[in-house]
Amino acid sequence: MTLDAILFMLCTLVGYLLAALVLLNKIFAAKTKKNVS
Amino acid sequence: MSTREGTKLALKEQWGSRWGFIAAALGMAIGTGNIWRFPREVAQNGGGPFLVAWTVAMLIWAVPIIAAELVIGRKTRRGTIGAFRDFSGPKTTWMGTWVGLVSTLIMCYYAVVTGWCIKYLTLAMTQTFKAGITTAETTQIWLDFSSSPQQTIFYHALAIGIAGAIVLMGVNKGIEKVCKVIIPLLFLLLVFCALWVSQLPGALQGYQFLFDPQWSLLLNSKVWVEAFTQVSWSTGAGWGLMVTYAIYTKRQEDVAGNAMTIGIGDNIGALLAGLVVLPALFALSASPEAAKAIALEGGTGLTFIYLSQLFGTLSGGNWLALFFFAALTLAALSSLIPMLEVGVVNLMDLGLTRKLATWLMITFGFLGGLPSAVNMTFFENQDTVTGYALWISGLFFMVALLRYGVEKARREDINTPWTDFNFGKWFNVLFYAAPLCSILLLWDTVKSLLSADKPWQVFGTSWSLGTIAFQFALYLAIGLFTMKFFNQRIQPALKGDCDYDA
């Protein structure tokens, strides 16, 4: 496997992983406020 | 809310939690397209550049359409037909009928596909993919199964029956509960398979193929067209499924955050499937050339013939086959459920109970799927025609949003005070760009269809401009002829419907 392919693979996987962690954190943090009129 | 209507509406079904809704929406998005279509597309379009174009397409095309669907469903609390009527005016009801009809027709043949997955799961469970099994044997297994109407119809009925039973239980006790189990399990199975495959000698060649950085291909328009096509087939944007699921969301639900979660979650599912399929192909095939040839073929051949055989070459490979086909079945089933729900909700809007509406849709899905279960040309025809119809469905959602007002939707329906994520004013550009992308994709398709053999053949073909134009005209005619009926018969949302959870 070439070095640039390894770098691109790491960037892609880390990028998607970080995005997933940020979004999952928001979902489970339950910031959504209740009883908003 | 103290009004009588409010009390009645408080009894309506809704998602028990945000995670419940996200799980159901991810289940909708992640389907067989992620597992057997994505690896083929990556293989055909140069690896790395395709991944870049595919990520861009998800962000600039799928996320705005999903956001539009979430807004429309939450605002109107109606199925696709009533949603278009109430959101963008009674003259656009036919667009909602088009969207609902296309998703329901997809449901008919998708139940057949889900049946195939269930069949292969049972084969893996009975240790069919044993050590030393040859491609000739796995080809024969596939041919024996696909050419036996009794078997394909039985598994089609089983698939639609399982999905129907879940829909029959309702949103909270059925769909949400099941998806909260299916989705984490699906991701776990894919991660487990990816880790297993990564240990195989030769897997690195698969990673090189998947992440090959041939950046010059980014200037190739075909790579971009295929990336947008993959996103439209895979995320479920424009299918009307999100409108249907959004009906049950709370008023405080975060549209921007949910749209991004669904888009990114779907891409992660596809990426994980790519990390299983391509390294497995390269590690287990006789040569890298053979692996490339199989990857380029993709689809049912890749999944049911080659992977089944390759799993057999591995020590403990039947277990890997079992986990892989379990993931495939769960992905297919969790996508079939919302397709059924689209029709059920449209019927419920006409005053039918969930029970009666579901039984009618199960019957329609079973009967409508029979031709696809027994005839592969008919199956491919439906797969192609409804696939292209989805681009028009996506276009309709953006037309509805433009009629409603893009800035109004962004300020009043997306950037609400209780959301975690907000769309900036720049995002409006994407709401205008998304329909443009749909038109460009359609134009590119028409060009390639015109240059194909016998472009105007209508019947007995799986891929021609004639069959597509004929069926599109039929959908349009059904939408226009039933418009007055639906406008009169669908109950409008009660005042304050959006606040029923407040």
Coordinates of C-alpha atoms in Angstrom, one line a residue:
Chain A
M1 CA 0.0 0.0 0.0
T2 CA 1.5 3.4 -1.0
L3 CA 2.1 6.2 1.5
D4 CA -0.3 8.6 0.0
A5 CA -3.1 5.9 0.0
I6 CA -2.4 5.3 3.7
L7 CA -2.5 9.0 4.5
F8 CA -5.8 9.4 2.5
M9 CA -7.3 6.4 4.3
L10 CA -6.4 7.8 7.7
C11 CA -7.8 11.2 6.8
T12 CA -11.1 9.7 5.6
L13 CA -11.6 7.3 8.5
V14 CA -10.6 9.9 11.2
G15 CA -12.7 12.6 9.5
Y16 CA -15.8 10.4 9.4
L17 CA -15.1 9.1 12.9
L18 CA -14.8 12.6 14.4
A19 CA -18.0 13.8 12.6
A20 CA -19.8 10.7 14.0
L21 CA -18.6 11.4 17.5
V22 CA -19.6 15.1 17.4
L23 CA -23.1 14.2 16.2
L24 CA -23.6 11.2 18.6
N25 CA -22.4 13.4 21.4
K26 CA -25.2 15.9 20.6
I27 CA -27.8 13.2 20.3
F28 CA -27.0 11.6 23.6
A29 CA -26.4 14.9 25.4
A30 CA -30.1 15.5 25.1
K31 CA -29.6 19.3 24.9
T32 CA -33.0 19.5 23.2
K33 CA -35.0 21.7 25.4
K34 CA -38.4 20.5 26.6
N35 CA -41.7 22.5 27.0
V36 CA -40.8 25.2 24.6
S37 CA -43.9 27.2 23.8
Chain B
M1 CA -52.0 23.0 25.1
S2 CA -55.5 23.0 26.5
T3 CA -57.7 22.7 23.4
R4 CA -59.7 19.5 22.6
E5 CA -57.7 19.0 19.4
G6 CA -54.5 19.3 21.4
T7 CA -55.6 16.6 23.8
K8 CA -56.5 14.3 20.9
L9 CA -53.2 15.0 19.1
A10 CA -51.2 14.3 22.3
L11 CA -52.4 10.7 21.8
K12 CA -50.8 10.5 18.4
E13 CA -47.8 8.3 17.8
Q14 CA -44.4 9.8 18.1
W15 CA -40.7 8.8 18.6
G16 CA -39.9 8.0 22.2
S17 CA -36.5 9.6 21.9
R18 CA -34.2 11.4 19.5
W19 CA -32.0 8.3 19.3
G20 CA -35.1 6.3 18.4
F21 CA -35.8 8.5 15.5
I22 CA -32.1 8.6 14.4
A23 CA -31.9 4.8 14.6
A24 CA -35.0 4.5 12.4
A25 CA -33.8 7.1 9.9
L26 CA -30.3 5.4 9.7
G27 CA -32.1 2.1 9.2
M28 CA -34.0 3.7 6.3
A29 CA -30.8 5.0 4.7
I30 CA -28.5 2.1 5.2
G31 CA -29.6 -0.7 2.9
T32 CA -28.3 -3.1 0.3
G33 CA -27.1 -0.1 -1.8
N34 CA -24.4 0.5 0.8
I35 CA -23.2 -3.1 0.9
W36 CA -23.3 -4.3 -2.7
R37 CA -23.5 -1.2 -4.8
F38 CA -21.0 1.1 -3.1
P39 CA -17.9 -1.3 -3.4
R40 CA -18.7 -1.6 -7.1
E41 CA -18.9 2.1 -7.6
V42 CA -15.7 2.8 -5.8
A43 CA -14.0 0.1 -7.9
Q44 CA -15.3 1.5 -11.2
N45 CA -14.4 5.1 -10.4
G46 CA -10.9 5.1 -9.2
G47 CA -11.1 4.8 -5.4
G48 CA -10.0 8.0 -3.6
P49 CA -11.4 10.6 -6.0
F50 CA -14.8 8.8 -5.9
L51 CA -14.7 9.0 -2.1
V52 CA -14.1 12.7 -2.2
A53 CA -16.9 13.3 -4.8
W54 CA -19.2 11.1 -2.8
T55 CA -18.6 12.9 0.4
V56 CA -19.2 16.3 -1.3
A57 CA -22.4 15.0 -3.0
M58 CA -23.7 13.8 0.4
L59 CA -23.1 17.3 2.0
I60 CA -24.3 19.5 -0.8
W61 CA -27.1 17.4 -2.3
A62 CA -28.4 14.8 0.2
V63 CA -28.3 16.9 3.4
P64 CA -30.4 19.8 1.9
I65 CA -33.0 17.4 0.5
I66 CA -33.2 15.4 3.8
A67 CA -33.5 18.7 5.7
A68 CA -36.3 19.8 3.3
E69 CA -38.1 16.5 3.9
L70 CA -37.8 16.8 7.7
V71 CA -39.2 20.3 7.6
I72 CA -42.1 19.3 5.3
G73 CA -43.1 16.2 7.4
R74 CA -42.8 17.9 10.8
K75 CA -44.7 21.0 9.5
T76 CA -47.6 19.2 7.9
R77 CA -47.9 15.9 9.9
R78 CA -49.2 14.2 6.8
G79 CA -48.0 11.5 4.4
T80 CA -46.3 12.5 1.1
I81 CA -49.6 13.3 -0.6
G82 CA -51.1 15.5 2.1
A83 CA -47.7 16.9 2.9
F84 CA -47.3 18.4 -0.6
R85 CA -50.8 19.7 -0.6
D86 CA -50.5 21.4 2.8
F87 CA -46.9 22.6 2.4
S88 CA -46.8 24.0 -1.1
G89 CA -50.4 24.2 -2.2
P90 CA -53.2 21.9 -3.6
K91 CA -51.9 22.3 -7.1
T92 CA -48.8 20.3 -6.1
T93 CA -50.6 17.4 -4.6
W94 CA -49.7 15.3 -7.6
M95 CA -46.0 15.6 -6.7
G96 CA -46.7 14.0 -3.4
T97 CA -48.6 11.2 -5.2
W98 CA -45.6 10.7 -7.5
V99 CA -43.2 10.5 -4.5
G100 CA -45.5 8.1 -2.6
L101 CA -46.2 5.9 -5.7
V102 CA -42.5 5.6 -6.6
S103 CA -41.5 4.6 -3.0
T104 CA -44.3 2.1 -2.9
L105 CA -43.3 0.6 -6.2
I106 CA -39.7 0.3 -4.9
M107 CA -41.1 -1.4 -1.8
C108 CA -42.6 -4.1 -4.1
Y109 CA -39.3 -5.3 -5.6
Y110 CA -37.2 -4.4 -2.6
A111 CA -39.2 -7.0 -0.6
V112 CA -37.9 -9.5 -3.2
V113 CA -34.3 -8.4 -2.6
T114 CA -34.8 -8.6 1.2
G115 CA -36.1 -12.2 0.6
W116 CA -32.8 -13.1 -1.2
C117 CA -30.9 -11.8 1.8
I118 CA -33.0 -13.8 4.2
K119 CA -32.5 -16.9 2.0
Y120 CA -28.7 -16.5 2.0
L121 CA -28.7 -15.9 5.8
T122 CA -30.5 -19.3 6.2
L123 CA -27.9 -20.9 3.8
A124 CA -25.1 -19.5 6.0
M125 CA -26.9 -20.7 9.1
T126 CA -27.0 -24.2 7.7
Q127 CA -23.2 -24.2 6.9
T128 CA -23.7 -24.2 3.1
F129 CA -20.6 -22.1 2.4
K130 CA -18.3 -24.9 3.7
A131 CA -14.5 -25.1 3.1
G132 CA -13.6 -25.9 -0.5
I133 CA -16.8 -24.7 -2.1
T134 CA -16.2 -23.6 -5.7
T135 CA -17.6 -20.7 -7.8
A136 CA -19.4 -23.2 -10.0
E137 CA -21.2 -24.5 -6.9
T138 CA -22.1 -21.0 -5.5
T139 CA -23.3 -20.0 -9.1
Q140 CA -25.5 -23.2 -9.1
I141 CA -26.9 -22.3 -5.7
W142 CA -27.8 -18.8 -6.9
L143 CA -29.3 -20.1 -10.2
D144 CA -31.3 -22.9 -8.4
F145 CA -32.7 -20.3 -6.0
S146 CA -33.4 -17.4 -8.4
S147 CA -35.0 -19.6 -11.0
S148 CA -37.4 -21.3 -8.5
P149 CA -40.6 -19.2 -8.3
Q150 CA -41.7 -21.2 -5.2
Q151 CA -38.6 -20.2 -3.3
T152 CA -38.3 -16.5 -4.5
I153 CA -42.1 -16.0 -3.8
F154 CA -41.8 -17.7 -0.4
Y155 CA -38.9 -15.5 0.7
H156 CA -40.5 -12.4 -0.8
A157 CA -43.7 -13.1 1.3
L158 CA -41.6 -13.7 4.4
A159 CA -39.8 -10.4 3.9
I160 CA -42.9 -8.3 3.4
G161 CA -44.6 -10.3 6.3
I162 CA -41.8 -9.5 8.8
A163 CA -41.7 -5.8 7.7
G164 CA -45.5 -5.7 7.9
A165 CA -45.6 -7.2 11.4
I166 CA -43.2 -4.5 12.6
V167 CA -45.2 -1.7 11.0
L168 CA -48.4 -3.2 12.4
M169 CA -47.1 -2.7 15.9
G170 CA -46.9 1.0 15.3
V171 CA -44.1 3.6 15.4
N172 CA -43.1 3.5 19.0
K173 CA -43.6 -0.2 19.9
G174 CA -42.7 -1.5 16.4
I175 CA -40.4 0.5 14.2
E176 CA -38.5 2.4 16.9
K177 CA -37.9 -0.6 19.2
V178 CA -36.7 -2.8 16.3
C179 CA -34.4 -0.2 14.8
K180 CA -32.9 0.6 18.2
V181 CA -31.7 -3.0 18.1
I182 CA -31.0 -3.5 14.4
I183 CA -28.8 -0.4 13.8
P184 CA -26.2 -0.8 16.6
L185 CA -26.1 -4.5 15.7
L186 CA -25.6 -3.8 12.0
F187 CA -22.7 -1.4 12.7
L188 CA -21.2 -3.9 15.2
L189 CA -21.5 -6.7 12.6
L190 CA -19.8 -4.6 9.9
V191 CA -17.0 -3.4 12.2
F192 CA -16.5 -7.0 13.3
C193 CA -16.3 -8.3 9.7
A194 CA -14.0 -5.4 8.7
L195 CA -11.6 -6.3 11.6
W196 CA -11.7 -10.0 10.7
V197 CA -11.0 -9.2 7.0
S198 CA -8.1 -6.8 7.9
Q199 CA -6.2 -9.8 9.4
L200 CA -6.1 -11.6 6.1
P201 CA -2.9 -11.6 4.1
G202 CA -3.5 -9.6 0.9
A203 CA -6.1 -7.3 2.5
L204 CA -3.8 -4.3 2.0
Q205 CA -4.3 -4.5 -1.8
G206 CA -8.0 -4.0 -1.2
Y207 CA -7.4 -0.9 0.9
Q208 CA -5.0 0.4 -1.8
F209 CA -7.8 -0.1 -4.3
L210 CA -10.4 1.6 -2.1
F211 CA -8.3 4.6 -1.1
D212 CA -6.3 4.9 -4.4
P213 CA -5.4 8.6 -4.6
Q214 CA -5.6 9.1 -8.4
W215 CA -6.5 12.8 -8.0
S216 CA -6.5 13.6 -11.7
L217 CA -9.8 11.6 -11.9
L218 CA -11.5 14.4 -9.9
L219 CA -11.6 16.3 -13.2
N220 CA -13.6 13.5 -14.8
S221 CA -17.3 14.3 -14.9
K222 CA -18.3 10.6 -14.8
V223 CA -16.8 10.2 -11.3
W224 CA -19.0 13.1 -10.1
V225 CA -22.1 11.8 -11.8
E226 CA -21.6 8.3 -10.3
A227 CA -20.9 9.8 -6.9
F228 CA -24.2 11.8 -6.9
T229 CA -26.0 8.8 -8.2
Q230 CA -24.7 6.6 -5.4
V231 CA -25.7 9.2 -2.8
S232 CA -29.2 9.5 -4.2
W233 CA -29.7 5.7 -4.2
S234 CA -28.1 5.2 -0.8
T235 CA -29.1 8.0 1.5
G236 CA -32.8 7.8 0.7
A237 CA -32.9 11.6 0.0
G238 CA -36.0 12.5 -2.0
W239 CA -37.8 9.1 -1.4
G240 CA -40.5 10.6 0.9
L241 CA -39.3 8.2 3.6
M242 CA -38.0 11.1 5.8
V243 CA -41.2 13.0 5.4
T244 CA -43.0 10.0 6.7
Y245 CA -40.7 9.5 9.7
A246 CA -40.6 13.3 10.4
I247 CA -44.4 13.2 11.0
Y248 CA -43.6 11.6 14.4
T249 CA -40.8 13.9 15.4
K250 CA -41.1 16.4 18.2
R251 CA -41.5 20.0 17.4
Q252 CA -38.1 20.6 19.1
E253 CA -36.3 18.1 16.9
D254 CA -33.0 19.4 15.4
V255 CA -33.5 19.4 11.6
A256 CA -29.9 20.4 10.6
G257 CA -28.3 18.1 13.1
N258 CA -30.5 15.1 12.1
A259 CA -30.0 15.7 8.4
M260 CA -26.2 15.7 8.8
T261 CA -26.4 12.6 11.1
I262 CA -28.4 10.7 8.5
G263 CA -26.1 11.7 5.6
I264 CA -22.9 11.0 7.5
G265 CA -24.2 7.8 9.2
D266 CA -25.2 6.4 5.8
N267 CA -21.8 7.2 4.3
I268 CA -20.1 5.5 7.3
G269 CA -22.2 2.4 6.8
A270 CA -21.1 2.3 3.1
L271 CA -17.5 2.9 4.0
L272 CA -17.6 0.0 6.5
A273 CA -19.1 -2.2 3.9
G274 CA -16.3 -1.2 1.5
L275 CA -13.7 -2.1 4.2
V276 CA -15.2 -5.6 4.4
V277 CA -15.9 -6.4 0.7
L278 CA -12.9 -5.0 -1.2
P279 CA -10.1 -6.3 1.2
A280 CA -11.9 -9.7 1.4
L281 CA -12.0 -9.9 -2.5
F282 CA -8.3 -9.1 -2.8
A283 CA -7.3 -11.3 0.0
L284 CA -9.3 -14.4 -1.1
S285 CA -9.2 -14.1 -4.9
A286 CA -6.8 -16.1 -7.0
S287 CA -5.1 -12.9 -8.3
P288 CA -5.5 -9.1 -8.0
E289 CA -6.8 -9.1 -11.6
A290 CA -9.5 -11.6 -10.7
A291 CA -10.5 -9.5 -7.6
K292 CA -10.7 -6.3 -9.8
A293 CA -12.9 -8.1 -12.3
I294 CA -15.3 -9.3 -9.6
A295 CA -15.4 -5.9 -7.9
L296 CA -16.3 -4.2 -11.2
E297 CA -19.2 -6.6 -11.7
G298 CA -20.6 -5.8 -8.3
G299 CA -24.3 -6.4 -7.4
T300 CA -25.9 -9.8 -6.9
G301 CA -23.0 -11.7 -8.6
L302 CA -20.5 -10.2 -6.2
T303 CA -22.6 -10.8 -3.1
F304 CA -24.3 -14.1 -3.7
I305 CA -21.8 -15.9 -5.9
Y306 CA -18.3 -14.7 -5.4
L307 CA -18.3 -13.6 -1.7
S308 CA -20.1 -16.8 -0.7
Q309 CA -17.4 -18.8 -2.4
L310 CA -14.5 -16.7 -1.0
F311 CA -15.8 -17.0 2.5
G312 CA -15.6 -20.8 2.0
T313 CA -11.9 -20.6 1.3
L314 CA -11.3 -19.2 4.8
S315 CA -10.9 -21.2 8.1
G316 CA -14.1 -20.4 10.0
G317 CA -15.3 -18.6 6.9
N318 CA -18.9 -19.8 7.3
W319 CA -19.1 -17.7 10.5
L320 CA -17.9 -14.7 8.5
A321 CA -20.6 -15.5 5.9
L322 CA -23.2 -15.7 8.7
F323 CA -22.2 -12.3 10.1
F324 CA -22.1 -10.7 6.7
F325 CA -25.5 -12.0 5.5
A326 CA -27.0 -11.1 8.9
A327 CA -25.7 -7.5 8.4
L328 CA -27.1 -7.5 4.8
T329 CA -30.5 -8.8 6.0
L330 CA -30.8 -6.3 8.8
A331 CA -29.8 -3.5 6.4
A332 CA -32.4 -4.6 3.8
L333 CA -35.2 -5.1 6.4
S334 CA -34.7 -1.7 8.1
S335 CA -35.0 0.0 4.7
L336 CA -38.1 -2.0 3.7
I337 CA -40.0 -0.9 6.8
P338 CA -40.2 2.8 6.0
M339 CA -41.1 2.0 2.4
L340 CA -44.1 0.2 3.7
E341 CA -44.8 3.0 6.2
V342 CA -45.0 5.6 3.3
G343 CA -48.1 3.9 1.8
V344 CA -49.6 3.1 5.3
V345 CA -49.4 6.8 6.4
N346 CA -51.0 8.0 3.1
L347 CA -53.9 5.5 3.6
M348 CA -54.2 6.6 7.2
D349 CA -54.5 10.2 6.0
L350 CA -57.6 9.0 4.1
G351 CA -59.2 7.9 7.4
L352 CA -58.1 4.2 7.5
T353 CA -56.8 2.6 10.7
R354 CA -53.2 1.6 10.9
K355 CA -54.2 -2.1 11.0
L356 CA -56.3 -1.9 7.9
A357 CA -53.8 0.4 6.0
T358 CA -50.9 -2.0 6.9
W359 CA -52.8 -5.1 5.7
L360 CA -53.7 -3.3 2.4
M361 CA -50.1 -2.3 1.9
I362 CA -48.8 -5.8 2.7
T363 CA -51.2 -7.3 0.2
F364 CA -50.2 -4.6 -2.4
G365 CA -46.5 -5.2 -1.8
F366 CA -46.8 -8.9 -2.1
L367 CA -48.8 -8.9 -5.3
G368 CA -46.8 -6.0 -6.8
G369 CA -43.6 -7.8 -6.0
L370 CA -44.6 -11.1 -7.7
P371 CA -43.5 -10.1 -11.2
S372 CA -40.1 -9.1 -9.9
A373 CA -39.8 -12.3 -7.9
V374 CA -40.3 -14.5 -10.9
N375 CA -38.8 -12.4 -13.7
M376 CA -35.3 -10.9 -13.5
T377 CA -35.9 -8.5 -16.5
F378 CA -39.0 -7.1 -14.8
F379 CA -37.0 -6.7 -11.6
E380 CA -34.2 -4.9 -13.4
N381 CA -36.7 -2.7 -15.2
Q382 CA -38.3 -1.6 -11.9
D383 CA -34.9 -1.1 -10.3
T384 CA -33.8 1.2 -13.1
V385 CA -37.0 3.1 -13.7
T386 CA -37.9 3.9 -10.1
G387 CA -34.2 4.7 -9.4
Y388 CA -34.4 7.5 -12.0
A389 CA -37.8 8.5 -10.8
L390 CA -36.2 9.2 -7.4
W391 CA -34.2 12.1 -8.8
I392 CA -37.5 13.7 -9.9
S393 CA -38.9 13.0 -6.4
G394 CA -35.9 14.9 -4.9
L395 CA -36.5 17.7 -7.4
F396 CA -40.2 17.9 -6.3
F397 CA -39.1 18.4 -2.6
M398 CA -36.9 21.2 -3.5
V399 CA -39.6 22.8 -5.7
A400 CA -41.9 22.6 -2.7
L401 CA -39.3 24.3 -0.5
L402 CA -38.7 27.0 -3.1
R403 CA -42.5 27.7 -3.2
Y404 CA -42.7 27.8 0.6
G405 CA -39.6 30.1 0.8
V406 CA -36.1 29.0 1.4
E407 CA -35.2 31.8 3.8
K408 CA -38.5 31.3 5.7
A409 CA -37.8 27.6 6.1
R410 CA -34.2 28.2 7.3
R411 CA -35.2 30.9 9.8
E412 CA -38.5 29.5 11.1
D413 CA -38.3 25.8 10.7
I414 CA -34.6 24.8 10.8
N415 CA -32.8 27.4 13.0
T416 CA -35.2 27.1 15.9
P417 CA -34.1 28.2 19.4
W418 CA -33.7 24.7 20.7
T419 CA -31.4 23.2 18.0
D420 CA -27.8 22.2 18.4
F421 CA -26.9 23.0 14.8
N422 CA -28.0 26.0 12.7
F423 CA -27.7 26.5 8.9
G424 CA -26.0 29.8 8.0
K425 CA -27.5 32.0 5.3
W426 CA -24.9 30.5 2.9
F427 CA -26.8 27.2 3.1
N428 CA -29.6 28.8 1.1
V429 CA -27.3 28.4 -1.9
L430 CA -27.4 24.6 -1.5
F431 CA -31.2 24.7 -1.4
Y432 CA -31.0 26.3 -4.9
A433 CA -28.1 24.1 -6.1
A434 CA -29.7 20.8 -5.1
P435 CA -32.5 20.9 -7.8
L436 CA -29.9 22.1 -10.3
C437 CA -27.9 19.0 -9.5
S438 CA -31.0 16.8 -10.0
I439 CA -31.6 18.4 -13.4
L440 CA -28.0 17.9 -14.5
L441 CA -28.1 14.2 -13.4
L442 CA -31.3 13.7 -15.4
W443 CA -29.9 15.4 -18.5
D444 CA -26.8 13.2 -18.3
T445 CA -29.0 10.1 -18.0
V446 CA -31.2 11.0 -20.9
K447 CA -28.0 11.5 -23.1
S448 CA -26.7 8.1 -22.2
L449 CA -30.1 6.5 -22.7
L450 CA -30.4 8.0 -26.2
S451 CA -27.1 6.6 -27.2
A452 CA -28.1 3.1 -26.0
D453 CA -29.5 0.2 -28.2
K454 CA -33.2 0.5 -29.1
P455 CA -33.8 3.6 -26.9
W456 CA -37.5 3.7 -27.5
Q457 CA -38.4 0.1 -26.6
V458 CA -41.1 0.1 -24.0
F459 CA -41.7 -3.5 -23.0
G460 CA -39.4 -6.5 -22.4
T461 CA -36.4 -4.3 -21.6
S462 CA -34.6 -3.4 -18.4
W463 CA -33.0 -0.2 -19.5
S464 CA -34.4 2.1 -22.2
L465 CA -35.6 5.7 -22.6
G466 CA -38.9 4.3 -23.9
T467 CA -39.7 2.3 -20.8
I468 CA -38.7 5.1 -18.5
A469 CA -40.8 7.7 -20.4
F470 CA -43.8 5.4 -20.5
Q471 CA -43.8 4.6 -16.8
F472 CA -43.1 8.3 -15.8
A473 CA -46.1 9.3 -17.9
L474 CA -48.2 6.7 -16.0
Y475 CA -47.1 8.0 -12.6
L476 CA -47.8 11.6 -13.7
A477 CA -51.3 10.6 -15.1
I478 CA -52.1 8.8 -11.8
G479 CA -50.9 11.9 -9.8
L480 CA -53.0 14.3 -11.9
F481 CA -56.2 12.2 -12.1
T482 CA -56.3 11.5 -8.4
M483 CA -55.4 15.1 -7.3
K484 CA -58.9 16.3 -6.8
F485 CA -59.9 13.2 -4.9
F486 CA -56.9 13.5 -2.5
N487 CA -57.3 17.3 -2.1
Q488 CA -60.9 16.7 -0.9
R489 CA -60.5 13.5 1.1
I490 CA -57.2 13.9 3.0
Q491 CA -57.9 15.5 6.4
P492 CA -56.0 18.7 6.9
A493 CA -53.7 18.9 9.9
L494 CA -55.4 20.3 13.0
K495 CA -54.4 23.7 14.2
G496 CA -51.5 23.4 16.5
D497 CA -50.5 20.0 15.3
C498 CA -46.9 20.9 15.3
D499 CA -47.2 21.5 19.1
Y500 CA -48.7 18.2 20.0
D501 CA -45.7 17.3 22.0
A502 CA -45.3 20.6 23.7

